[in-house]
mmCIF file of C-alpha atoms in Angstrom:
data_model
loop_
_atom_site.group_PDB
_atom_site.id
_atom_site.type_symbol
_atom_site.label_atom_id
_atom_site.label_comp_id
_atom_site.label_asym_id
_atom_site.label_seq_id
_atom_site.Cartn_x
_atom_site.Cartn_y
_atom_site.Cartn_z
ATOM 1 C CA UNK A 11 21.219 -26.010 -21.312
ATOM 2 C CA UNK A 12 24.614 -24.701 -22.371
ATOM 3 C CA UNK A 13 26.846 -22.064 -20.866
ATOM 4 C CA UNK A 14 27.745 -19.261 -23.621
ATOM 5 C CA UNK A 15 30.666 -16.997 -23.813
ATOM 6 C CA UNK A 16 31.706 -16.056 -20.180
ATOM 7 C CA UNK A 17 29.606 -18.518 -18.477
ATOM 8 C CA UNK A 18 26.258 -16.660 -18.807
ATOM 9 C CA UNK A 19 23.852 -19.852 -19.429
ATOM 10 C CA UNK A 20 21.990 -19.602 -23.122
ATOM 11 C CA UNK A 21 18.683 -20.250 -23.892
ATOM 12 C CA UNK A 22 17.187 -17.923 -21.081
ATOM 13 C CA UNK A 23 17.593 -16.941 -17.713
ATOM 14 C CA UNK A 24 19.460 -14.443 -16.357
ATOM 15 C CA UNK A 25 23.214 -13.457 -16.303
ATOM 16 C CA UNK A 26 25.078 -11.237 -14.684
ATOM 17 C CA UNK A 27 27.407 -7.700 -16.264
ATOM 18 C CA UNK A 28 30.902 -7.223 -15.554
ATOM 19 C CA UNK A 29 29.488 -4.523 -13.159
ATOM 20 C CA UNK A 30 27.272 -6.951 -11.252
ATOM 21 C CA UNK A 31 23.827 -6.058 -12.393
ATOM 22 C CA UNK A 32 21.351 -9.230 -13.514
ATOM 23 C CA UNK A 33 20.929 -9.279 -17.557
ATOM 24 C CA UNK A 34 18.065 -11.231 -18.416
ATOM 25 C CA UNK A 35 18.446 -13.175 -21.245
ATOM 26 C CA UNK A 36 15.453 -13.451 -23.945
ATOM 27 C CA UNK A 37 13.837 -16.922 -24.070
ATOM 28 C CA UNK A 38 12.074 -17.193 -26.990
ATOM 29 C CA UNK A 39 8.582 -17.525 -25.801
ATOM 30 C CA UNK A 40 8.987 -15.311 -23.297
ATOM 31 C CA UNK A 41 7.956 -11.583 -24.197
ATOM 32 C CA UNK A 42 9.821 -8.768 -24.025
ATOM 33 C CA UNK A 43 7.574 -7.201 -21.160
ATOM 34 C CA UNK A 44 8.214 -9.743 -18.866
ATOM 35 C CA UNK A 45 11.796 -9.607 -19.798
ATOM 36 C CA UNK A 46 11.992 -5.805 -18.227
ATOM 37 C CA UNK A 47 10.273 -6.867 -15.709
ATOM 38 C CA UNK A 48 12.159 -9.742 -14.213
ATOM 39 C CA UNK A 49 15.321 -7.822 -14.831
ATOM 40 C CA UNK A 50 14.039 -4.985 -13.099
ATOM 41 C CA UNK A 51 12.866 -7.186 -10.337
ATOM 42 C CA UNK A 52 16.610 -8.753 -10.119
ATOM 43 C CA UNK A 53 18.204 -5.450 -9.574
ATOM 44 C CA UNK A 54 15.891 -3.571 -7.671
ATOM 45 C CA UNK A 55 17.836 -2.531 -4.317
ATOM 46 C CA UNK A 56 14.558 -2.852 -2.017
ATOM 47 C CA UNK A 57 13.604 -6.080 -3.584
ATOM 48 C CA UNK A 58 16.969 -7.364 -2.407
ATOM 49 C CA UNK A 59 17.118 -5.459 0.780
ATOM 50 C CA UNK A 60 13.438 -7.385 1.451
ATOM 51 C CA UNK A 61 14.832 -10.428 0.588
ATOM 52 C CA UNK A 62 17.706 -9.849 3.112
ATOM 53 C CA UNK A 63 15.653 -8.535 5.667
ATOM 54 C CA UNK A 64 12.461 -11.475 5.038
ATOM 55 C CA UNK A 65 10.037 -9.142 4.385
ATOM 56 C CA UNK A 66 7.723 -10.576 1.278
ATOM 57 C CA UNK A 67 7.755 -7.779 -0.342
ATOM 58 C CA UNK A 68 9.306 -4.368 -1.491
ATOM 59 C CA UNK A 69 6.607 -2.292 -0.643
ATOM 60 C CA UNK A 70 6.981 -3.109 3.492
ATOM 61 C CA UNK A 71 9.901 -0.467 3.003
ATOM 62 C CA UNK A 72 7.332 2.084 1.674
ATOM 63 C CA UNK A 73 5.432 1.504 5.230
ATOM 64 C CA UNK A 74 8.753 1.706 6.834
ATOM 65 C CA UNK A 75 9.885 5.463 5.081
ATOM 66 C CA UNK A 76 5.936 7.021 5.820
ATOM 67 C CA UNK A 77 5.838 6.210 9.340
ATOM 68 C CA UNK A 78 9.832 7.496 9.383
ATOM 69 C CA UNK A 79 7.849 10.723 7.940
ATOM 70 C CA UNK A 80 4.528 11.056 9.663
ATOM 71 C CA UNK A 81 5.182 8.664 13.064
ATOM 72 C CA UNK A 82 2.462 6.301 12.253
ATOM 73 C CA UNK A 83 3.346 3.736 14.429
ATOM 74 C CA UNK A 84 4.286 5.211 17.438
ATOM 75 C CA UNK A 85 2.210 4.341 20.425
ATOM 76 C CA UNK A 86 -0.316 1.984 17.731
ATOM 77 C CA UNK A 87 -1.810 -0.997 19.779
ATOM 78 C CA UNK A 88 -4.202 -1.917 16.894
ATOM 79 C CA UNK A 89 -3.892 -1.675 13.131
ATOM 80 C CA UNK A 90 -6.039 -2.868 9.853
ATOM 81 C CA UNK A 91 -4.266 -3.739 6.705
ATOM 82 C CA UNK A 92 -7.089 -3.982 4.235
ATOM 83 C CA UNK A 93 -5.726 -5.588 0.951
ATOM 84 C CA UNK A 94 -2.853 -6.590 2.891
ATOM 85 C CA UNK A 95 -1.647 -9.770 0.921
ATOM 86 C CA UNK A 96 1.455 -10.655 0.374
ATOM 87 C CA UNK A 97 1.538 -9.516 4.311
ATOM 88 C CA UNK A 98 4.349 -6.870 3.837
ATOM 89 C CA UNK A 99 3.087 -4.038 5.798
ATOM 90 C CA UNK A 100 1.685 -6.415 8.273
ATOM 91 C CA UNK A 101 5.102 -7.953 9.399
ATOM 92 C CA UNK A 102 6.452 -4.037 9.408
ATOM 93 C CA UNK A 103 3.924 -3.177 12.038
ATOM 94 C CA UNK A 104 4.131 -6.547 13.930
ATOM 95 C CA UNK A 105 8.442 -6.173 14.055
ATOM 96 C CA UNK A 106 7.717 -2.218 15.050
ATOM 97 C CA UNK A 107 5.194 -2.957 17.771
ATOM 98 C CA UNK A 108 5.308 -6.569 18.548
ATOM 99 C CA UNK A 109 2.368 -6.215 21.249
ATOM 100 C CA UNK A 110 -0.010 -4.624 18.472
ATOM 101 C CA UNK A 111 -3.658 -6.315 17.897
ATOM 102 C CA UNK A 112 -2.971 -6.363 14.154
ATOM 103 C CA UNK A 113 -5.262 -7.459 11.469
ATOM 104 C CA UNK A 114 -5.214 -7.934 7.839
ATOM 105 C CA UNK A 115 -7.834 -8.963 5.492
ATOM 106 C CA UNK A 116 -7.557 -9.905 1.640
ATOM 107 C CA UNK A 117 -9.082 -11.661 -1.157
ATOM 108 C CA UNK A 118 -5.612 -13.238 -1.935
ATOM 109 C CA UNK A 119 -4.443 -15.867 0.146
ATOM 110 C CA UNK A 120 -1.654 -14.958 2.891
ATOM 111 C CA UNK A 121 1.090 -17.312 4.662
ATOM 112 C CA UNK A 122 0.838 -16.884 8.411
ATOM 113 C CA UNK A 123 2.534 -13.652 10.017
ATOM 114 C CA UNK A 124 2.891 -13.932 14.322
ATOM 115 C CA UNK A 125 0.715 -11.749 16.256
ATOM 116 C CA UNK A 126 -1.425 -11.124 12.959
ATOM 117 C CA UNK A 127 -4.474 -12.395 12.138
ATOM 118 C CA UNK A 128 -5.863 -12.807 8.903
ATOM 119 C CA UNK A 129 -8.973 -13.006 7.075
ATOM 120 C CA UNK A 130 -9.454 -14.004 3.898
ATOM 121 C CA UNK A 131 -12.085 -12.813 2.463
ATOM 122 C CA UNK A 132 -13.135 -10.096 0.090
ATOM 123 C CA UNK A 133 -13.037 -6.370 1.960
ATOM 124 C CA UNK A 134 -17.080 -6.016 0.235
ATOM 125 C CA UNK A 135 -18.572 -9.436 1.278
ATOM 126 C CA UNK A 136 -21.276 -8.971 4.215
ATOM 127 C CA UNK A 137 -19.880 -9.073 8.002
ATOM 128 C CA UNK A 138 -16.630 -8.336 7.011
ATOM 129 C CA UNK A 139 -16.256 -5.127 8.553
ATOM 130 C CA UNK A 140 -17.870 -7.389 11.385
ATOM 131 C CA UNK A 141 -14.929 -10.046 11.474
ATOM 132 C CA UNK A 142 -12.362 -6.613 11.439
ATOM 133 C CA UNK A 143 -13.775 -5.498 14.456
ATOM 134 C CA UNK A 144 -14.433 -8.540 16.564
ATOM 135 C CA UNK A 145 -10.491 -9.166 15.807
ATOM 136 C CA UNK A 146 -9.423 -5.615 17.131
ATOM 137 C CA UNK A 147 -11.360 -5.766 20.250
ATOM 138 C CA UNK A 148 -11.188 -2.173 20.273
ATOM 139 C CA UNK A 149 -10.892 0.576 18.055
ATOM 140 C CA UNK A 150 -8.385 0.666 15.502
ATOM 141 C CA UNK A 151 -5.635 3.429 16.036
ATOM 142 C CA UNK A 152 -4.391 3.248 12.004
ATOM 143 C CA UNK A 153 -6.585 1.413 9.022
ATOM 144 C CA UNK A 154 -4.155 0.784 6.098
ATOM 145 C CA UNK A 155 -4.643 0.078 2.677
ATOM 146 C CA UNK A 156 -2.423 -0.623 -0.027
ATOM 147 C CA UNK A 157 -5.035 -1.969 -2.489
ATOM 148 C CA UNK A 158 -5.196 -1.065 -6.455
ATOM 149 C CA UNK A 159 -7.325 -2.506 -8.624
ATOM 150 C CA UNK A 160 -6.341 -4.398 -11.270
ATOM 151 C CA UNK A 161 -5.215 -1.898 -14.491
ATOM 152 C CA UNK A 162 -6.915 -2.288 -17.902
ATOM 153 C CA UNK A 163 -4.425 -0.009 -19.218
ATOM 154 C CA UNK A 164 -6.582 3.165 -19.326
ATOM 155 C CA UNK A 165 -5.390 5.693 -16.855
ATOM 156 C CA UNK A 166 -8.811 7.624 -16.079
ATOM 157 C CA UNK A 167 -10.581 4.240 -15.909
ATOM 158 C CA UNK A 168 -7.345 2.658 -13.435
ATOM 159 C CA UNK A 169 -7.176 6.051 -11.446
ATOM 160 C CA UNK A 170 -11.294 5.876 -10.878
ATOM 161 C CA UNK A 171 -11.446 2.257 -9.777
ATOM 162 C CA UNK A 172 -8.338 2.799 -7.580
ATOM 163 C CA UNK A 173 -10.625 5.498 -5.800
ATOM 164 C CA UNK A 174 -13.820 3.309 -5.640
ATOM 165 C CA UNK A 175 -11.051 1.192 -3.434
ATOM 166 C CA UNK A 176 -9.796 4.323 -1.422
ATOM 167 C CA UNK A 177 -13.544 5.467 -0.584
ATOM 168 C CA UNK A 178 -14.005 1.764 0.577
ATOM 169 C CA UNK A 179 -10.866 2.070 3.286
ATOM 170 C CA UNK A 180 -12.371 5.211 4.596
ATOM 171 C CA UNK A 181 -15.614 4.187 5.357
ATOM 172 C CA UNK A 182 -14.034 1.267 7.202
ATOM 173 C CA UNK A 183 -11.912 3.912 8.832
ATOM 174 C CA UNK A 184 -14.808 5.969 9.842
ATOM 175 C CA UNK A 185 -16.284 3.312 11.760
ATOM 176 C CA UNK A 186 -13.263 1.377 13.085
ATOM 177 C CA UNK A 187 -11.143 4.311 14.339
ATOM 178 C CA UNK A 188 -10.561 5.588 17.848
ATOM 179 C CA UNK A 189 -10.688 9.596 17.517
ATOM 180 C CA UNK A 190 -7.108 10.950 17.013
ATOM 181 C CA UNK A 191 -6.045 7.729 15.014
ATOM 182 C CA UNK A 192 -4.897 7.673 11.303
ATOM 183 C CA UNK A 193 -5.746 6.485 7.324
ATOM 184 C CA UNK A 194 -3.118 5.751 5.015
ATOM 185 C CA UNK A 195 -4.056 4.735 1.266
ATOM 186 C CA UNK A 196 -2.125 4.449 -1.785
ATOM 187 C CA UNK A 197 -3.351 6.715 -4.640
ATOM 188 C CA UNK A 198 -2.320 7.320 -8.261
ATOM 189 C CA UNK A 199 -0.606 10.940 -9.858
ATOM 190 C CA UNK A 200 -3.131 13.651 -9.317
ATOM 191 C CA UNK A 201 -3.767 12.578 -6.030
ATOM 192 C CA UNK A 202 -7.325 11.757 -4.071
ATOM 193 C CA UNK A 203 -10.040 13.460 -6.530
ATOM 194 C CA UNK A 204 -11.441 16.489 -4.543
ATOM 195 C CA UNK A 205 -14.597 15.134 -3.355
ATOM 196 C CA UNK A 206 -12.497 12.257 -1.632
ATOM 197 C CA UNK A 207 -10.372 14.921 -0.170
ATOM 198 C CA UNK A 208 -13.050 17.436 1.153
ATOM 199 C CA UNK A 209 -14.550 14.220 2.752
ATOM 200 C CA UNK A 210 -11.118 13.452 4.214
ATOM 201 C CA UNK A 211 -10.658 16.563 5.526
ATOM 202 C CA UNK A 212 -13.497 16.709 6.979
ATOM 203 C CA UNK A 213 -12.786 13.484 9.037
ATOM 204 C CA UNK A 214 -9.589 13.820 9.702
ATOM 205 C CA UNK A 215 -7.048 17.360 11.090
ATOM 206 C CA UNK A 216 -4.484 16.722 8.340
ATOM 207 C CA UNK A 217 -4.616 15.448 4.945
ATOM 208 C CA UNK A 218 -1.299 14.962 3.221
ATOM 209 C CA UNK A 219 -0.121 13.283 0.188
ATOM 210 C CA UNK A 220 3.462 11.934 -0.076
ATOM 211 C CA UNK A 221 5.758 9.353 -2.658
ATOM 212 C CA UNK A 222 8.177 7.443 -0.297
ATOM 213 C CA UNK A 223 11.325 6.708 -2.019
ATOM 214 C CA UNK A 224 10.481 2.810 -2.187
ATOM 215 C CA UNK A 225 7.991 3.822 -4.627
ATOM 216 C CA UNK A 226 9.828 3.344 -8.101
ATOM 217 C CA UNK A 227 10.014 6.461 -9.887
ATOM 218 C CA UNK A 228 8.468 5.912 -12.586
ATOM 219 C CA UNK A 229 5.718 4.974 -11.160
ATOM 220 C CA UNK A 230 2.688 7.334 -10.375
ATOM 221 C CA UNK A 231 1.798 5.365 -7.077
ATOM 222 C CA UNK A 232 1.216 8.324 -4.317
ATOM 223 C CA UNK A 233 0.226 7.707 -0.917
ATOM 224 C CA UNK A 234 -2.305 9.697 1.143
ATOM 225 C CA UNK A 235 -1.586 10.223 5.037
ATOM 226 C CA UNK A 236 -4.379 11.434 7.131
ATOM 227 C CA UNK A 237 -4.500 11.829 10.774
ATOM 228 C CA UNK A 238 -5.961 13.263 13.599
ATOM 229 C CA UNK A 239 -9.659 11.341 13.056
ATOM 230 C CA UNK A 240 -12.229 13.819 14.511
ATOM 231 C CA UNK A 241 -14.755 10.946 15.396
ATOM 232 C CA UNK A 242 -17.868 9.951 13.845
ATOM 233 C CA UNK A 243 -19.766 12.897 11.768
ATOM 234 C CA UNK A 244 -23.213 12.508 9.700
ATOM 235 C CA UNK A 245 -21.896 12.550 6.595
ATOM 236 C CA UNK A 246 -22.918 15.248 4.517
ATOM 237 C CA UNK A 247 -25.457 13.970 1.702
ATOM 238 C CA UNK A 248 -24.355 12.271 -1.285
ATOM 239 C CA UNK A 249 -21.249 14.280 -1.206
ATOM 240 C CA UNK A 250 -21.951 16.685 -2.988
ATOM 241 C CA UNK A 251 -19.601 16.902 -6.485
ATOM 242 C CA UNK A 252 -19.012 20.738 -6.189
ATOM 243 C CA UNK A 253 -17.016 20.188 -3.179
ATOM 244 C CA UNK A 254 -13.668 22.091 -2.915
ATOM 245 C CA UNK A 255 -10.088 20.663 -2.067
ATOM 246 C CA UNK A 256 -7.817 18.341 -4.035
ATOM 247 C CA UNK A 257 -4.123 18.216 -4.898
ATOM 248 C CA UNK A 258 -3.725 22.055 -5.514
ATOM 249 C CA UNK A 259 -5.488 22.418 -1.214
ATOM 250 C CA UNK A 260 -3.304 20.232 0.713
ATOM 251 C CA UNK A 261 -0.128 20.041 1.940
ATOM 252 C CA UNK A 262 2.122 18.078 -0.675
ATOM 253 C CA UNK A 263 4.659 16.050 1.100
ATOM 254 C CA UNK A 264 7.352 14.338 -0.643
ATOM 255 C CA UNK A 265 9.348 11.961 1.608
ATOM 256 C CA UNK A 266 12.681 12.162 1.557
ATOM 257 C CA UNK A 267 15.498 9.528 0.493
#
């Protein structure tokens, strides 16, 4: 490989502008997609500030700015991180409350984390919840979950299968939380669909949705923050579909930067 015209390399690979941002240069098998990608990857501020801090991965910052907003972690002695892989949120827990009982579970394998221990395994197989709970030795005072499911490029069709995931956190929630503790899960734009939220609100004192400024603007990832679990409560049946709430009856909380 050759260097071009002010020693940016040709062929492919990435470069850098007279005012330091990473250019990535077109390789010819190499689409376009994955072009914006990598160069938005290379000059992404919390991907660097990750890399300088050895988290593995941008989104531990978006951990880091809710509990700035909402106190998640204050007092927490044991935590779930379902869908936890690459281990992000897990290591901002663990460097926030180093005594924690915290344990993460994922299909996808993850490297070792001190103080955490991991299970992998799929969230759905049988005696999972079982494994979760074992781990804790106690109830859980904050279940996490940062799991999407994989697009297929249709929104309604990504936004519903995202909230099959979401329903799937709170029922672990339900049954793993101490009264008083906390759920966080990321959702899409338009927020948890109001059957999802009438449930949560009638779990939990205080439903909230918020965007933490790690999430990229563009992007419609929203989080919802609910605390104050009430306790166990027979569930009303089949939840029913007419059920009031959603975006328009909660509090709408936008972190700021």
């Amino acid at each position: 490989m050759t260097a071009g015209p002010g020693g940016v390399k040709s062929g492919g690979g990435s470069g850098r502008s007279q005012g330091g941002k990473v250019r990535v240069l077109t390789a010819r098998k190499r689409k376009n997609s994955s072009n914006r990608w990598l160069e938005r990857q290379l000059n992404d501020p919390y991907v660097k500030a990750a890399k300088a801090a050895g988290f593995r991965s941008r989104a531990a910052f978006k951990l880091a700015e809710l509990d700035e907003r909402f106190d998640l972690l204050r007092h927490v002695t044991r935590v779930v991180d379902l869908g936890a892989a690459p281990g992000g949120w897990c290591q901002i827990v663990q460097k926030a409350r180093p005594k924690a009982v915290i344990v993460a579970i994922d299909l996808l394998p993850i490297e070792p984390i001190a103080g955490v221990t991991i299970f992998e395994q799929d969230i759905l197989a049988d005696g999972s919840e079982d494994l979760i709970r074992a781990a804790l030795g106690g109830p859980a005072d904050l279940v996490l979950s940062d799991m999407a499911a994989n697009t297929v490029g249709h929104r309604m069709t990504d936004q519903m299968r995202t909230m099959g995931l979401v329903e799937t956190g709170l029922a672990f929630a339900i049954d793993l939380l101490r009264p008083g503790g906390a759920f966080v899960a990321k959702v899409f734009a338009g927020g948890a669909d109001p059957v999802l939220v009438a449930e949560l609100k009638r779990h939990f004192a205080a439903v909230k949705h918020a965007k933490p400024p790690a999430s990229r603007a563009g992007s419609s990832e929203w989080y919802v923050v609910a605390q104050g679990f009430k306790g166990r409560i027979t569930p009303v049946a089949a939840l029913l579909p007419t059920a009031a709430g959603g975006m328009d009856d909660i509090s709408i909380e936008e972190t700021s930067a």
